[in-house]
Every structure is written in C-alpha cells, then in structure tokens.
C-alpha cells in the first residue's frame, strides 16, 4: 500500500521537474521511473518494473479515494432527514 515514505521533499520535486498534478504520495516512485525513461529514450519495453510499481501505487491511491468518497456519501445519506 502507500505509506508516508513514498513522499519526496519539495526540493526534490522541483529539482526533478515533477508537474504539480503528479505530486502525490507516489512521487518517490515517479522520480526513478522518469530517470529510467529518459535514459532508455522512452522505449516501451524498458523500465517495466518501475512503471508497474508506480502504476500500482497510483491504483491504490485511486482505491483509497473511492473508498473515502463512498464513506462520505453513505454518511451524507444517513444525515439527511427522510422526506415524505
């Protein structure tokens, strides 16, 4: 799963030129993936392990967001008064 040790410092993200939209809990996996991509000239069969680790992390973040949204929706429906 995603833990706090996957986060990078602000200085690291700036130095690696990570876009703002990609600065999430998986950024620590994106940095080596981007380095590998540049070194291998973006060949699709290279960097498979790095890409898989990053995509798995992003998927777990997605699942966590969906679970949180579902919990919020359930809570909201429980708090709304019943209408006649």
PDB file of C-alpha atoms in Angstrom:
ATOM      1  CA  UNK A   1       0.000   0.000   0.000  1.00  0.00           C
ATOM      2  CA  UNK A   2       1.002   3.645   0.058  1.00  0.00           C
ATOM      3  CA  UNK A   3       2.922   4.907   3.050  1.00  0.00           C
ATOM      4  CA  UNK A   4       4.476   8.184   4.052  1.00  0.00           C
ATOM      5  CA  UNK A   5       7.976   7.088   2.984  1.00  0.00           C
ATOM      6  CA  UNK A   6       6.884   7.436  -0.646  1.00  0.00           C
ATOM      7  CA  UNK A   7       6.681  11.206  -0.424  1.00  0.00           C
ATOM      8  CA  UNK A   8       9.520  13.369  -1.658  1.00  0.00           C
ATOM      9  CA  UNK A   9      10.590  16.768  -0.415  1.00  0.00           C
ATOM     10  CA  UNK A  10       9.552  19.923  -2.196  1.00  0.00           C
ATOM     11  CA  UNK A  11      13.171  20.495  -3.230  1.00  0.00           C
ATOM     12  CA  UNK A  12      13.417  17.016  -4.757  1.00  0.00           C
ATOM     13  CA  UNK A  13      10.237  17.521  -6.751  1.00  0.00           C
ATOM     14  CA  UNK A  14      11.404  20.906  -8.033  1.00  0.00           C
ATOM     15  CA  UNK A  15      14.842  19.544  -8.925  1.00  0.00           C
ATOM     16  CA  UNK A  16      13.287  16.633 -10.823  1.00  0.00           C
ATOM     17  CA  UNK A  17      10.785  18.967 -12.526  1.00  0.00           C
ATOM     18  CA  UNK A  18       7.770  16.937 -11.389  1.00  0.00           C
ATOM     19  CA  UNK A  19       4.495  18.553 -12.606  1.00  0.00           C
ATOM     20  CA  UNK A  20       2.141  19.766  -9.892  1.00  0.00           C
ATOM     21  CA  UNK A  21      -0.512  17.253 -10.917  1.00  0.00           C
ATOM     22  CA  UNK A  22       1.890  14.366 -10.291  1.00  0.00           C
ATOM     23  CA  UNK A  23       2.967  15.452  -6.815  1.00  0.00           C
ATOM     24  CA  UNK A  24       1.111  12.884  -4.775  1.00  0.00           C
ATOM     25  CA  UNK A  25       2.047  10.055  -2.426  1.00  0.00           C
ATOM     26  CA  UNK A  26       3.627   8.092  -5.307  1.00  0.00           C
ATOM     27  CA  UNK A  27       6.084  10.759  -6.393  1.00  0.00           C
ATOM     28  CA  UNK A  28       9.002   8.850  -4.831  1.00  0.00           C
ATOM     29  CA  UNK A  29       8.351   6.108  -7.405  1.00  0.00           C
ATOM     30  CA  UNK A  30       7.854   8.538 -10.282  1.00  0.00           C
ATOM     31  CA  UNK A  31      11.315  10.095  -9.938  1.00  0.00           C
ATOM     32  CA  UNK A  32      13.280   6.902 -10.750  1.00  0.00           C
ATOM     33  CA  UNK A  33      10.723   5.999 -13.423  1.00  0.00           C
ATOM     34  CA  UNK A  34      11.261   9.311 -15.197  1.00  0.00           C
ATOM     35  CA  UNK A  35      15.050   8.906 -14.955  1.00  0.00           C
ATOM     36  CA  UNK A  36      14.805   5.418 -16.445  1.00  0.00           C
ATOM     37  CA  UNK A  37      12.542   6.668 -19.226  1.00  0.00           C
ATOM     38  CA  UNK A  38      14.990   9.402 -20.211  1.00  0.00           C
ATOM     39  CA  UNK A  39      17.975   7.028 -20.084  1.00  0.00           C
ATOM     40  CA  UNK A  40      16.185   4.455 -22.256  1.00  0.00           C
ATOM     41  CA  UNK A  41      14.681   7.058 -24.621  1.00  0.00           C
ATOM     42  CA  UNK A  42      11.142   6.033 -23.605  1.00  0.00           C
ATOM     43  CA  UNK A  43      11.394   2.535 -25.086  1.00  0.00           C
ATOM     44  CA  UNK A  44       8.160   0.788 -24.058  1.00  0.00           C
ATOM     45  CA  UNK A  45       9.832  -2.486 -23.019  1.00  0.00           C
ATOM     46  CA  UNK A  46      12.263  -0.733 -20.693  1.00  0.00           C
ATOM     47  CA  UNK A  47      11.529   0.407 -17.112  1.00  0.00           C
ATOM     48  CA  UNK A  48       8.741  -2.152 -16.707  1.00  0.00           C
ATOM     49  CA  UNK A  49       9.400  -2.764 -13.004  1.00  0.00           C
ATOM     50  CA  UNK A  50       9.491   0.957 -12.204  1.00  0.00           C
ATOM     51  CA  UNK A  51       6.356   1.610 -14.237  1.00  0.00           C
ATOM     52  CA  UNK A  52       4.497  -1.280 -12.616  1.00  0.00           C
ATOM     53  CA  UNK A  53       5.414  -0.103  -9.107  1.00  0.00           C
ATOM     54  CA  UNK A  54       4.308   3.451  -9.897  1.00  0.00           C
ATOM     55  CA  UNK A  55       1.030   2.404 -11.541  1.00  0.00           C
ATOM     56  CA  UNK A  56       0.257   0.038  -8.657  1.00  0.00           C
ATOM     57  CA  UNK A  57       0.814   2.858  -6.186  1.00  0.00           C
ATOM     58  CA  UNK A  58      -1.453   5.170  -8.209  1.00  0.00           C
ATOM     59  CA  UNK A  59      -4.114   2.452  -8.344  1.00  0.00           C
ATOM     60  CA  UNK A  60      -4.035   2.051  -4.572  1.00  0.00           C
ATOM     61  CA  UNK A  61      -4.390   5.819  -4.184  1.00  0.00           C
ATOM     62  CA  UNK A  62      -7.389   5.707  -6.512  1.00  0.00           C
ATOM     63  CA  UNK A  63      -8.977   2.906  -4.487  1.00  0.00           C
ATOM     64  CA  UNK A  64      -8.404   4.848  -1.278  1.00  0.00           C
ATOM     65  CA  UNK A  65     -10.069   7.954  -2.748  1.00  0.00           C
ATOM     66  CA  UNK A  66     -13.053   5.948  -3.984  1.00  0.00           C
ATOM     67  CA  UNK A  67     -13.466   4.260  -0.613  1.00  0.00           C
ATOM     68  CA  UNK A  68     -13.343   7.637   1.148  1.00  0.00           C
ATOM     69  CA  UNK A  69     -15.906   9.071  -1.292  1.00  0.00           C
ATOM     70  CA  UNK A  70     -18.216   6.121  -0.727  1.00  0.00           C
ATOM     71  CA  UNK A  71     -17.943   6.579   3.047  1.00  0.00           C
ATOM     72  CA  UNK A  72     -18.745  10.287   2.694  1.00  0.00           C
ATOM     73  CA  UNK A  73     -21.785   9.556   0.528  1.00  0.00           C
ATOM     74  CA  UNK A  74     -23.073   6.971   2.989  1.00  0.00           C
ATOM     75  CA  UNK A  75     -22.596   9.396   5.860  1.00  0.00           C
ATOM     76  CA  UNK A  76     -24.411  12.150   3.957  1.00  0.00           C
ATOM     77  CA  UNK A  77     -27.379   9.905   3.182  1.00  0.00           C
ATOM     78  CA  UNK A  78     -27.605   8.896   6.844  1.00  0.00           C
ATOM     79  CA  UNK A  79     -27.539  12.536   7.964  1.00  0.00           C
ATOM     80  CA  UNK A  80     -30.246  13.727   5.553  1.00  0.00           C
ATOM     81  CA  UNK A  81     -33.724  13.700   7.070  1.00  0.00           C
ATOM     82  CA  UNK A  82     -36.261  11.408   5.438  1.00  0.00           C
ATOM     83  CA  UNK A  83     -38.736  13.304   3.223  1.00  0.00           C
ATOM     84  CA  UNK A  84     -42.382  12.307   2.867  1.00  0.00           C
TER      85      UNK A  84
END
